Coordinates of C-alpha atoms and ligand atoms in Angstrom, one line a residue:
M279 CA 21.6 -21.0 3.7
L280 CA 24.6 -19.2 5.1
G281 CA 25.1 -17.3 1.9
F282 CA 21.5 -16.3 1.9
D283 CA 21.5 -15.1 5.5
S284 CA 24.6 -12.9 5.0
F285 CA 23.2 -11.7 1.7
L286 CA 19.9 -10.8 3.4
C287 CA 21.6 -8.9 6.2
H288 CA 23.9 -7.0 3.9
S289 CA 21.1 -6.1 1.5
H290 CA 18.6 -5.2 4.2
S291 CA 20.8 -2.7 6.1
R292 CA 21.6 -0.9 2.9
T293 CA 18.3 -0.8 1.1
T294 CA 16.2 0.0 4.2
V295 CA 17.9 3.2 5.2
F296 CA 18.6 4.3 1.6
G297 CA 15.0 3.6 0.5
A298 CA 16.6 1.8 -2.4
F299 CA 15.4 -1.2 -4.5
D300 CA 17.2 -4.4 -4.8
P301 CA 17.6 -5.9 -8.3
L302 CA 14.9 -8.5 -7.7
H303 CA 15.2 -10.3 -11.1
D304 CA 18.9 -10.9 -10.5
I305 CA 18.2 -12.1 -6.9
A306 CA 15.4 -14.4 -8.2
D307 CA 17.9 -15.9 -10.8
I308 CA 20.3 -16.7 -8.0
C309 CA 17.6 -18.2 -5.8
E310 CA 16.3 -20.3 -8.6
T311 CA 19.8 -21.6 -9.5
H312 CA 20.6 -22.6 -5.9
G313 CA 17.1 -23.6 -4.7
L314 CA 16.9 -20.8 -2.2
W315 CA 13.8 -19.3 -0.7
M316 CA 13.3 -15.7 -2.0
H317 CA 11.8 -13.3 0.5
V318 CA 11.2 -9.7 -0.5
D319 CA 11.0 -7.2 2.3
A320 CA 8.7 -4.7 0.7
A321 CA 7.7 -3.1 4.1
W322 CA 8.1 0.4 2.7
G323 CA 8.2 -0.1 -1.0
G324 CA 5.3 -2.5 -1.5
G325 CA 2.9 0.4 -1.7
L326 CA 4.5 1.4 -5.0
L327 CA 2.8 -1.6 -6.7
L328 CA -0.4 0.5 -6.7
S329 CA 1.2 3.2 -8.9
R330 CA 1.4 2.5 -12.6
N331 CA 4.3 5.0 -12.8
H332 CA 6.4 3.4 -10.1
A333 CA 5.4 -0.3 -9.9
H334 CA 8.3 -1.2 -12.3
K335 CA 10.7 -0.5 -9.4
L336 CA 9.5 -3.8 -7.9
S337 CA 9.8 -5.7 -11.1
G338 CA 10.7 -9.3 -10.1
I339 CA 8.7 -9.3 -6.9
E340 CA 6.3 -11.7 -8.6
R341 CA 9.0 -14.3 -8.5
A342 CA 9.3 -14.2 -4.7
N343 CA 8.3 -17.1 -2.4
S344 CA 7.2 -14.6 0.2
V345 CA 6.7 -10.9 0.6
S346 CA 6.3 -8.7 3.7
W347 CA 4.5 -5.5 3.3
N348 CA 3.4 -2.8 5.8
P349 CA 0.4 -0.9 4.6
H350 CA 0.9 1.2 7.7
K351 CA 3.9 2.8 6.0
L352 CA 3.5 4.2 2.5
M353 CA -0.2 3.5 2.2
G354 CA -0.9 5.4 5.4
V355 CA -3.0 2.8 7.2
P356 CA -3.1 3.6 10.9
L357 CA -0.6 1.5 12.9
Q358 CA -0.4 -1.4 12.9
C359 CA -1.1 -3.2 9.7
S360 CA 1.6 -5.6 8.5
A361 CA 1.1 -8.4 6.0
I362 CA 3.1 -11.4 5.0
L363 CA 2.2 -13.0 1.7
I364 CA 3.3 -16.6 0.9
R365 CA 3.1 -17.9 -2.6
E366 CA 2.6 -21.6 -1.8
K367 CA -1.0 -22.2 -1.0
G368 CA -1.5 -24.2 2.2
L369 CA 2.0 -23.6 3.5
L370 CA 1.0 -21.2 6.3
E371 CA -1.7 -23.6 7.3
A372 CA 0.7 -26.5 7.4
C373 CA 3.3 -24.5 9.4
N374 CA 1.0 -22.8 11.8
Q375 CA -2.0 -25.0 12.4
M376 CA -2.1 -26.2 16.0
R377 CA -5.5 -27.7 15.7
A378 CA -6.3 -26.1 19.0
G379 CA -9.6 -27.7 19.6
C380 CA -10.5 -25.1 22.3
L381 CA -10.3 -22.4 19.7
F382 CA -11.0 -23.8 16.2
Q383 CA -13.7 -26.4 15.8
P384 CA -13.4 -28.4 12.5
D385 CA -17.1 -29.5 12.6
K386 CA -18.8 -26.2 11.9
L387 CA -21.9 -25.9 9.7
Y388 CA -19.9 -24.1 7.0
N389 CA -16.7 -24.8 5.0
V390 CA -13.9 -24.3 7.6
D391 CA -11.4 -23.7 4.8
F392 CA -12.4 -20.0 5.1
D393 CA -11.5 -19.8 8.7
A394 CA -8.3 -17.8 9.1
G395 CA -7.7 -18.8 12.7
D396 CA -5.6 -21.9 12.1
K397 CA -3.6 -20.4 9.3
T398 CA -2.5 -17.2 10.9
I399 CA 0.7 -16.4 12.8
Q400 CA -1.3 -13.9 14.9
C401 CA -4.1 -16.1 16.4
G402 CA -6.0 -13.9 18.9
R403 CA -5.0 -10.4 17.7
H404 CA -6.6 -7.4 16.0
V405 CA -8.0 -7.9 12.6
D406 CA -5.6 -5.2 11.3
V407 CA -6.3 -5.9 7.7
F408 CA -9.8 -4.5 8.2
K409 CA -8.4 -1.0 8.3
L410 CA -6.7 -1.6 4.9
W411 CA -9.8 -3.0 3.4
L412 CA -11.9 0.0 4.6
M413 CA -9.3 2.5 3.2
W414 CA -9.1 0.6 -0.1
K415 CA -12.9 0.7 -0.4
A416 CA -12.9 4.5 0.4
K417 CA -9.9 5.6 -1.8
G418 CA -9.9 2.9 -4.4
T419 CA -6.8 1.7 -6.1
R420 CA -6.6 4.9 -8.1
G421 CA -6.9 6.9 -4.9
F422 CA -3.9 5.1 -3.4
E423 CA -2.1 5.6 -6.7
A424 CA -2.7 9.4 -6.7
Q425 CA -1.5 9.5 -3.1
I426 CA 1.7 7.5 -3.8
N427 CA 2.5 9.4 -6.9
R428 CA 2.3 12.6 -4.9
Y429 CA 4.8 11.4 -2.3
M430 CA 7.2 10.5 -5.1
E431 CA 6.7 14.0 -6.6
L432 CA 7.4 15.6 -3.3
A433 CA 10.5 13.5 -2.8
K434 CA 11.7 14.6 -6.3
Y435 CA 10.9 18.2 -5.4
F436 CA 12.8 17.9 -2.1
Y437 CA 15.7 16.4 -3.9
K438 CA 15.8 19.2 -6.5
V439 CA 15.7 21.9 -3.8
L440 CA 18.4 20.3 -1.8
K441 CA 20.6 19.8 -4.8
K442 CA 20.7 23.5 -5.3
K443 CA 21.8 24.2 -1.7
D444 CA 25.4 24.0 -0.9
N445 CA 24.9 23.6 2.9
F446 CA 23.2 20.2 2.4
K447 CA 24.8 17.2 0.8
L448 CA 23.0 14.1 -0.5
V449 CA 24.3 10.9 1.0
F450 CA 24.1 9.5 -2.5
D451 CA 22.7 10.6 -5.7
A452 CA 20.9 7.8 -7.4
E453 CA 17.8 7.5 -9.5
N454 CA 17.1 4.2 -7.9
V455 CA 16.2 5.8 -4.5
G456 CA 12.5 5.4 -3.9
D457 CA 10.5 7.9 -1.9
H458 CA 13.4 8.6 0.4
V459 CA 15.7 11.5 0.2
L460 CA 18.8 11.4 2.3
V461 CA 20.4 14.5 3.6
K462 CA 23.7 14.8 5.2
L463 CA 24.8 18.0 6.9
P464 CA 28.1 19.3 5.8
S465 CA 31.1 20.0 7.8
N466 CA 34.8 19.6 7.5
N467 CA 35.0 17.7 10.7
I468 CA 33.7 14.2 10.9
Y469 CA 33.2 14.4 14.6
I470 CA 30.9 17.3 14.3
Y471 CA 29.0 15.5 11.6
T472 CA 28.1 12.7 14.0
Q473 CA 26.8 15.3 16.5
I474 CA 24.9 17.6 14.3
A475 CA 21.9 15.6 13.1
P476 CA 20.9 14.5 16.7
K477 CA 21.3 18.1 17.9
I478 CA 19.2 19.6 15.1
K479 CA 16.6 16.9 15.7
A480 CA 16.5 17.7 19.5
Q481 CA 16.0 21.4 18.7
M482 CA 13.2 20.6 16.2
V483 CA 11.4 18.5 18.8
E484 CA 11.8 21.1 21.5
A485 CA 10.6 23.9 19.2
G486 CA 7.7 21.6 18.2
T487 CA 8.2 22.4 14.5
A488 CA 9.2 19.1 12.9
M489 CA 10.2 15.6 13.6
I490 CA 12.5 13.8 11.2
N491 CA 14.5 10.7 11.8
Y492 CA 18.3 10.5 11.5
Q493 CA 20.4 7.4 10.9
P494 CA 24.0 6.4 11.0
C495 CA 25.4 5.2 7.7
G496 CA 27.6 2.2 8.6
D497 CA 30.6 3.6 10.4
K498 CA 30.0 6.9 8.7
V499 CA 28.2 10.0 9.9
N500 CA 24.6 10.5 10.8
F501 CA 22.2 11.8 8.2
F502 CA 18.6 12.8 8.0
R503 CA 16.3 10.4 6.2
M504 CA 13.2 11.9 4.8
V505 CA 10.2 9.7 3.8
F506 CA 6.9 11.2 2.6
S507 CA 3.9 9.3 3.8
N508 CA 1.4 11.9 4.9
P509 CA -1.3 12.8 2.3
A510 CA -1.6 16.3 3.8
T511 CA 2.0 17.2 3.0
R512 CA 2.5 20.0 0.4
R513 CA 5.5 21.6 -1.2
A514 CA 5.2 24.5 1.2
D515 CA 5.8 22.0 4.0
V516 CA 8.9 20.8 2.3
D517 CA 10.2 24.3 1.9
Y518 CA 9.5 25.0 5.6
L519 CA 11.3 21.9 6.7
I520 CA 14.4 22.8 4.8
D521 CA 14.4 26.4 6.1
E522 CA 13.9 25.0 9.6
I523 CA 16.9 22.6 9.4
E524 CA 19.0 25.5 8.1
R525 CA 17.8 27.8 10.8
L526 CA 18.5 25.4 13.6
G527 CA 21.7 24.2 12.2
K528 CA 23.3 27.5 11.4
D529 CA 24.9 28.1 14.8
L530 CA 26.1 24.6 15.4
Ligands
PLP842 C1 9.6 -1.0 8.8 C2 10.5 -2.0 8.2 C3 10.7 -3.2 8.7 C4 10.1 -3.6 10.1 O1 8.7 -3.9 9.9 P1 7.8 -4.4 11.2 O2 6.5 -4.7 10.6 O3 7.7 -3.2 12.1 O4 8.6 -5.5 11.8 C5 11.4 -4.2 8.0 N1 11.9 -3.9 6.8 C6 11.8 -2.7 6.2 C7 12.4 -2.4 4.9 C8 11.0 -1.7 6.9 O5 10.9 -0.5 6.3

């Protein structure tokens, strides 16, 4: 399990901030050979499964033993709505059931197999999945698909605009990046690099114009990480954001 843990940590830190996809079939092959549990962290990317254009990026996820998925991210379900899906039927129940007689009575008038209480990790918490169910009913799978395809198009547009600018630099330039676009602000001086993203962010927040997260990249410099997950976003907003970063960053 040591190998698995270090692999997981290594893989997680890279793919999360880069919005990249792990090669799930290759990982599944290794897990099968060595009898390892395969967990896919699809917290952000899981939503792509609803898009016929983009679902292939998660090819191999069907071989996982477990998948975590946050519909409150790409799908836009109000916070919080997180799911963990386990392949093996009955495993959650076997792991989690406390048979707490004060909460869950086994001698009800209906089939208690349908009771979620003794299977869940959450016990007495919100039924967060209700928000997802309601949204799915309202938008339908095709509605979610259209929404997600638009995010991906916006990310592509953002990427294209930035590529043409010489005062922005992409952290890396790969087709495999999902809905994230990574932007690094240029400078000849590494020290300024680490200072500039936090400064621009602080100015954006003060001006009340935009809020965009920045991340360190290992021991390298900070960069802005852009994720589209708001159905109201248009190309004009993307143009505005780029102009705004340029405007705030030009005197730094
Ligand atoms: C958001 C995120 C998490 C954390 O999810 P929580 O449900 O807040 O614990 C883990 N992994 C990835 C890839 C994420 O994007």
